[in-house]
CSV table of C-alpha atoms and ligand atoms in Angstrom, one decimal:
chain,number,residue,atom,x,y,z
A,1,MET,CA,0.0,0.0,0.0
A,2,VAL,CA,1.3,3.4,-1.0
A,3,LYS,CA,1.8,5.7,2.0
A,4,VAL,CA,1.0,9.2,0.8
A,5,LYS,CA,2.9,12.0,2.7
A,6,THR,CA,1.7,15.4,4.0
A,7,LEU,CA,3.6,18.5,3.0
A,8,GLU,CA,5.0,18.6,6.5
A,9,GLU,CA,6.3,15.0,6.2
A,10,ILE,CA,7.8,15.9,2.8
A,11,GLU,CA,9.7,18.9,4.4
A,12,ILE,CA,11.2,16.4,7.0
A,13,MET,CA,12.1,14.1,4.1
A,14,ARG,CA,13.8,16.9,2.2
A,15,GLU,CA,16.3,17.2,5.1
A,16,SER,CA,16.8,13.4,5.2
A,17,ALA,CA,17.5,13.5,1.4
A,18,LEU,CA,19.9,16.4,1.8
A,19,VAL,CA,21.9,14.7,4.6
A,20,VAL,CA,22.7,12.1,1.9
A,21,SER,CA,23.3,14.8,-0.8
A,22,ARG,CA,25.8,16.5,1.5
A,23,THR,CA,27.5,13.2,2.3
A,24,LEU,CA,27.9,12.3,-1.4
A,25,GLY,CA,29.3,15.8,-1.9
A,26,MET,CA,31.9,15.2,0.8
A,27,ILE,CA,32.7,11.8,-0.8
A,28,ALA,CA,33.1,13.5,-4.2
A,29,ASN,CA,36.0,15.5,-2.8
A,30,GLU,CA,37.8,12.2,-1.8
A,31,ILE,CA,37.3,10.2,-5.0
A,32,LYS,CA,40.7,9.8,-6.6
A,33,PRO,CA,43.2,7.1,-7.4
A,34,GLY,CA,44.5,5.5,-4.2
A,35,ALA,CA,41.5,6.4,-2.1
A,36,ASN,CA,40.6,3.8,0.5
A,37,PRO,CA,36.9,2.7,0.4
A,38,LEU,CA,36.7,1.7,4.1
A,39,LYS,CA,38.2,5.0,5.1
A,40,LEU,CA,35.6,6.9,3.0
A,41,ASP,CA,32.9,4.7,4.5
A,42,LYS,CA,33.9,5.7,8.0
A,43,MET,CA,34.1,9.3,7.0
A,44,ALA,CA,30.6,9.1,5.6
A,45,GLU,CA,29.3,7.5,8.8
A,46,GLU,CA,30.8,10.2,10.9
A,47,TYR,CA,29.5,13.0,8.6
A,48,ILE,CA,25.9,11.5,8.7
A,49,ARG,CA,26.0,11.4,12.5
A,50,GLU,CA,27.3,15.0,12.7
A,51,GLN,CA,24.2,16.0,10.8
A,52,GLY,CA,22.0,14.5,13.5
A,53,ALA,CA,21.1,11.5,11.4
A,54,GLU,CA,21.9,7.7,11.4
A,55,PRO,CA,23.4,5.8,8.5
A,56,GLY,CA,20.3,4.3,6.7
A,57,PHE,CA,22.0,1.1,5.4
A,58,LEU,CA,24.3,0.2,8.2
A,59,GLY,CA,22.8,-2.9,9.8
A,60,MET,CA,19.8,-2.8,7.5
A,61,TYR,CA,19.1,-6.5,6.6
A,62,ASP,CA,22.6,-6.9,8.3
A,63,PHE,CA,24.5,-4.8,5.7
A,64,PRO,CA,27.9,-4.2,7.3
A,65,ASN,CA,28.6,-0.6,6.2
A,66,THR,CA,27.3,2.9,5.6
A,67,LEU,CA,27.9,3.1,1.9
A,68,ASN,CA,27.1,0.7,-0.9
A,69,TRP,CA,30.4,0.8,-2.8
A,70,SER,CA,30.1,-0.8,-6.3
A,71,PRO,CA,33.1,-0.3,-8.6
A,72,ASN,CA,33.1,-1.0,-12.4
A,73,ALA,CA,31.2,-4.2,-13.2
A,74,GLN,CA,29.4,-4.1,-9.8
A,75,VAL,CA,25.9,-2.8,-10.2
A,76,VAL,CA,24.8,-2.2,-6.6
A,77,HIS,CA,25.1,-3.4,-3.0
A,78,GLY,CA,28.9,-3.7,-3.1
A,79,ILE,CA,30.7,-3.8,0.2
A,80,PRO,CA,33.5,-1.3,0.9
A,81,ASN,CA,36.9,-2.9,1.4
A,82,ASN,CA,40.6,-2.0,1.4
A,83,GLU,CA,40.9,-2.2,-2.4
A,84,PRO,CA,42.1,1.4,-3.4
A,85,LEU,CA,40.5,3.2,-6.3
A,86,LYS,CA,42.4,3.1,-9.5
A,87,GLU,CA,42.7,5.6,-12.4
A,88,GLY,CA,40.0,4.8,-14.9
A,89,ASP,CA,37.6,3.1,-12.4
A,90,ILE,CA,34.0,4.1,-12.0
A,91,ILE,CA,32.5,3.8,-8.6
A,92,SER,CA,28.8,3.8,-7.8
A,93,VAL,CA,28.2,5.1,-4.3
A,94,ASP,CA,24.7,4.6,-2.8
A,95,CYS,CA,24.0,6.1,0.6
A,96,GLY,CA,21.1,6.2,3.0
A,97,ALA,CA,20.3,8.3,6.1
A,98,LEU,CA,17.6,8.2,8.7
A,99,LYS,CA,16.7,11.5,10.3
A,100,ASN,CA,13.6,12.4,12.3
A,101,GLY,CA,12.1,9.0,11.5
A,102,TYR,CA,12.3,9.3,7.7
A,103,TYR,CA,14.8,7.9,5.1
A,104,GLY,CA,16.9,9.6,2.4
A,105,ASP,CA,18.4,7.3,-0.1
A,106,HIS,CA,20.3,8.3,-3.2
A,107,ALA,CA,23.3,7.4,-5.4
A,108,TYR,CA,25.9,8.7,-7.9
A,109,THR,CA,28.4,7.0,-10.1
A,110,PHE,CA,31.8,8.8,-10.0
A,111,GLU,CA,34.7,8.8,-12.4
A,112,VAL,CA,38.1,8.1,-11.0
A,113,GLY,CA,40.6,10.2,-12.9
A,114,GLU,CA,40.4,9.7,-16.7
A,115,VAL,CA,37.7,7.2,-17.7
A,116,ALA,CA,37.3,5.5,-21.1
A,117,PRO,CA,35.0,7.5,-23.5
A,118,GLU,CA,32.6,4.6,-23.8
A,119,THR,CA,32.3,4.4,-20.0
A,120,LYS,CA,31.8,8.2,-19.8
A,121,ASN,CA,28.9,7.8,-22.3
A,122,LEU,CA,27.3,5.0,-20.1
A,123,LEU,CA,27.3,7.4,-17.1
A,124,LYS,CA,26.0,10.3,-19.2
A,125,VAL,CA,23.1,8.3,-20.7
A,126,THR,CA,22.2,6.7,-17.4
A,127,LYS,CA,22.0,10.1,-15.7
A,128,GLU,CA,20.0,11.5,-18.6
A,129,SER,CA,17.6,8.6,-18.2
A,130,LEU,CA,17.1,9.5,-14.5
A,131,TYR,CA,15.9,13.0,-15.3
A,132,ILE,CA,13.8,11.7,-18.3
A,133,GLY,CA,12.2,9.3,-15.8
A,134,ILE,CA,11.6,12.0,-13.2
A,135,ARG,CA,9.8,14.2,-15.7
A,136,GLU,CA,7.2,11.4,-16.1
A,137,PHE,CA,6.6,11.3,-12.3
A,138,LYS,CA,3.5,13.6,-12.6
A,139,LEU,CA,-0.2,13.6,-11.8
A,140,GLY,CA,-2.2,11.3,-14.2
A,141,ASN,CA,0.9,9.2,-15.1
A,142,ARG,CA,1.6,5.7,-13.8
A,143,VAL,CA,4.6,3.7,-12.7
A,144,GLY,CA,4.9,2.3,-16.3
A,145,ASP,CA,5.4,5.8,-17.7
A,146,VAL,CA,8.5,6.4,-15.7
A,147,ALA,CA,9.7,2.9,-16.3
A,148,TYR,CA,9.2,3.1,-20.1
A,149,ALA,CA,10.9,6.5,-20.4
A,150,ILE,CA,14.1,5.2,-18.7
A,151,GLN,CA,14.1,1.9,-20.6
A,152,ASN,CA,13.5,3.7,-24.0
A,153,HIS,CA,16.3,6.2,-23.5
A,154,THR,CA,18.9,3.7,-22.4
A,155,GLU,CA,18.0,0.9,-24.8
A,156,LYS,CA,18.4,3.4,-27.7
A,157,HIS,CA,22.1,3.2,-26.8
A,158,ASP,CA,22.0,-0.6,-26.7
A,159,TYR,CA,22.5,-0.6,-23.0
A,160,GLY,CA,21.1,-3.3,-20.7
A,161,VAL,CA,18.4,-2.3,-18.2
A,162,VAL,CA,18.7,-4.3,-15.0
A,163,ARG,CA,15.3,-6.0,-14.2
A,164,GLU,CA,15.8,-7.7,-10.8
A,165,LEU,CA,16.5,-4.4,-8.9
A,166,VAL,CA,14.1,-1.5,-8.9
A,167,GLY,CA,13.4,1.9,-7.4
A,168,HIS,CA,10.8,2.2,-4.6
A,169,GLY,CA,8.6,4.4,-2.5
A,170,LEU,CA,10.4,6.1,0.4
A,171,GLY,CA,9.3,7.3,3.9
A,172,LYS,CA,9.4,5.9,7.4
A,173,GLU,CA,10.6,2.7,5.6
A,174,LEU,CA,13.6,2.5,3.3
A,175,HIS,CA,11.5,0.5,0.8
A,176,GLU,CA,7.9,1.3,0.5
A,177,ASP,CA,5.3,0.8,-2.2
A,178,PRO,CA,5.2,1.2,-5.1
A,179,GLN,CA,8.1,-0.6,-6.8
A,180,MET,CA,9.6,1.7,-9.5
A,181,PRO,CA,11.1,-0.5,-12.2
A,182,ASN,CA,13.4,0.9,-14.9
A,183,TYR,CA,11.6,-1.1,-17.6
A,184,GLY,CA,7.9,-1.3,-18.5
A,185,LYS,CA,5.0,-0.2,-20.6
A,186,ARG,CA,3.4,3.2,-20.7
A,187,GLY,CA,0.1,3.6,-18.9
A,188,ARG,CA,0.6,0.5,-16.7
A,189,GLY,CA,0.9,0.1,-13.0
A,190,LYS,CA,0.1,2.3,-10.0
A,191,LYS,CA,-1.3,5.7,-10.7
A,192,PHE,CA,0.7,8.6,-9.2
A,193,VAL,CA,-1.0,10.9,-6.6
A,194,ASN,CA,0.1,14.1,-4.9
A,195,GLY,CA,2.2,13.3,-1.7
A,196,MET,CA,3.9,10.2,-3.1
A,197,VAL,CA,7.7,10.2,-2.5
A,198,VAL,CA,9.8,7.8,-4.5
A,199,ALA,CA,13.4,6.8,-5.2
A,200,ILE,CA,13.9,6.7,-8.9
A,201,GLU,CA,17.2,4.8,-9.7
A,202,PRO,CA,18.2,3.5,-13.1
A,203,MET,CA,20.8,0.7,-12.9
A,204,ILE,CA,22.1,0.5,-16.5
A,205,ASN,CA,24.7,-1.9,-17.9
A,206,MET,CA,27.0,-1.2,-20.8
A,207,GLY,CA,26.4,-4.8,-22.1
A,208,THR,CA,24.0,-7.5,-21.1
A,209,ARG,CA,21.2,-6.7,-18.6
A,210,ARG,CA,21.9,-10.0,-16.9
A,211,ILE,CA,23.4,-9.9,-13.5
A,212,LYS,CA,24.9,-12.3,-10.9
A,213,GLN,CA,25.6,-12.1,-7.2
A,214,LEU,CA,28.8,-12.7,-5.3
A,215,LYS,CA,29.0,-15.3,-2.6
A,216,ASP,CA,29.1,-12.5,0.0
A,217,GLY,CA,25.3,-12.5,-0.4
A,218,TRP,CA,25.3,-8.8,-1.3
A,219,THR,CA,27.3,-7.7,-4.3
A,220,ILE,CA,25.4,-7.6,-7.6
A,221,LEU,CA,27.6,-7.5,-10.8
A,222,THR,CA,27.1,-7.7,-14.5
A,223,ALA,CA,27.1,-11.2,-15.9
A,224,ASP,CA,29.5,-10.1,-18.7
A,225,GLY,CA,31.9,-8.1,-16.6
A,226,GLN,CA,31.2,-4.9,-18.4
A,227,PRO,CA,30.7,-1.7,-16.4
A,228,SER,CA,27.4,-0.6,-14.8
A,229,ALA,CA,26.1,2.8,-13.7
A,230,HIS,CA,23.6,3.9,-11.0
A,231,PHE,CA,22.1,7.3,-10.4
A,232,GLU,CA,19.3,7.8,-7.8
A,233,HIS,CA,17.2,10.8,-6.7
A,234,ASN,CA,14.4,11.1,-4.1
A,235,VAL,CA,11.4,12.9,-5.7
A,236,ALA,CA,8.1,14.1,-4.2
A,237,LEU,CA,4.9,14.7,-6.2
A,238,ILE,CA,3.6,18.1,-5.2
A,239,ASP,CA,0.9,20.1,-7.0
A,240,GLY,CA,0.9,17.5,-9.8
A,241,LYS,CA,4.6,17.9,-10.5
A,242,PRO,CA,7.9,16.2,-9.6
A,243,GLU,CA,10.0,18.0,-7.0
A,244,LEU,CA,13.5,16.9,-6.2
A,245,LEU,CA,14.2,16.4,-2.5
A,246,SER,CA,17.8,15.2,-3.1
A,247,THR,CA,20.4,17.1,-5.2
A,248,PHE,CA,23.7,16.4,-7.0
A,249,GLN,CA,24.7,20.1,-6.5
A,250,TYR,CA,27.1,19.3,-3.6
A,251,ILE,CA,28.8,16.8,-5.8
A,252,TYR,CA,29.0,19.3,-8.7
A,253,ASP,CA,30.4,22.0,-6.3
A,254,ALA,CA,33.1,19.5,-5.3
A,255,LEU,CA,33.9,18.5,-8.8
A,256,GLY,CA,33.6,21.9,-10.5
A,257,ILE,CA,30.7,20.8,-12.7
A,258,LYS,CA,28.2,23.3,-14.0
A,259,SER,CA,24.8,21.9,-14.6
A,260,ASP,CA,21.2,23.2,-14.8
A,261,GLU,CA,19.6,19.7,-15.1
A,262,GLU,CA,17.9,20.0,-11.7
A,263,ALA,CA,16.4,23.4,-12.2
A,264,GLU,CA,13.0,22.4,-13.6
A,265,PHE,CA,12.5,20.0,-10.7
A,266,ARG,CA,13.3,22.4,-7.9
A,267,ARG,CA,11.1,25.0,-6.3
A,268,HIS,CA,13.1,25.3,-3.0
A,269,LYS,CA,16.4,26.9,-2.3
A,270,LEU,CA,19.1,24.5,-1.1
A,271,VAL,CA,20.1,24.9,2.5
B,301,MG,MG1,19.9,3.8,-3.0
B,302,MG,MG1,16.9,3.2,-3.4
């Protein structure tokens, strides 16, 4: 059952999302060849706690860390270790935070140093598909409209859309209804209503959409060993339109990236 939020609840959730946004911005400063994942994980945990929040993933279903740390062919749910980042890697970092009883949950795939052009394109197209999907999260549309938009954009580039893992509603629980798949048919599925808050999160593979899981019971990776990208935002439906609760602006500030891609989805100043 979808738990619709009041405007007051959405304001609380905006802060939970921004705790994650700021944490990913802090991480962005540290992403470079030689960076130690476990050290960054600890920094993220401390920074989340400094903001009056708790790590959302640590201990959830017994996950051992604060960050999901998924390099290269890993899709999601990778576990931070002592393996340093290398020039040319990509690293998908997914982070959750619980503040005032509500979750924030979002993700970004970073480039480490100079990345191969075809990998850069995978990241670009996956991020484009996130915003194309968010644009469809509006009154009168359904889950399938967001799903179709993401699938259509990424499959045009012959990329593989992961089926087994999906976005989700967000609130007092990390995973609420409805499921938000990244593949589907227009006009199908749950109808969107004002007050819905969802995590939209395309997980897109350069090659096959097929995935496998490591014996650690967590790490999901591509079946063909090619890279995978993951971008995630938290979005509320207000007055019939999608409004971003999370932001990549802290990441862009850290990396010196200029972007206006979020402007149409934002009616509040960042704090
Ligand atoms: Mg996430
Ligand atoms: Mg999520």
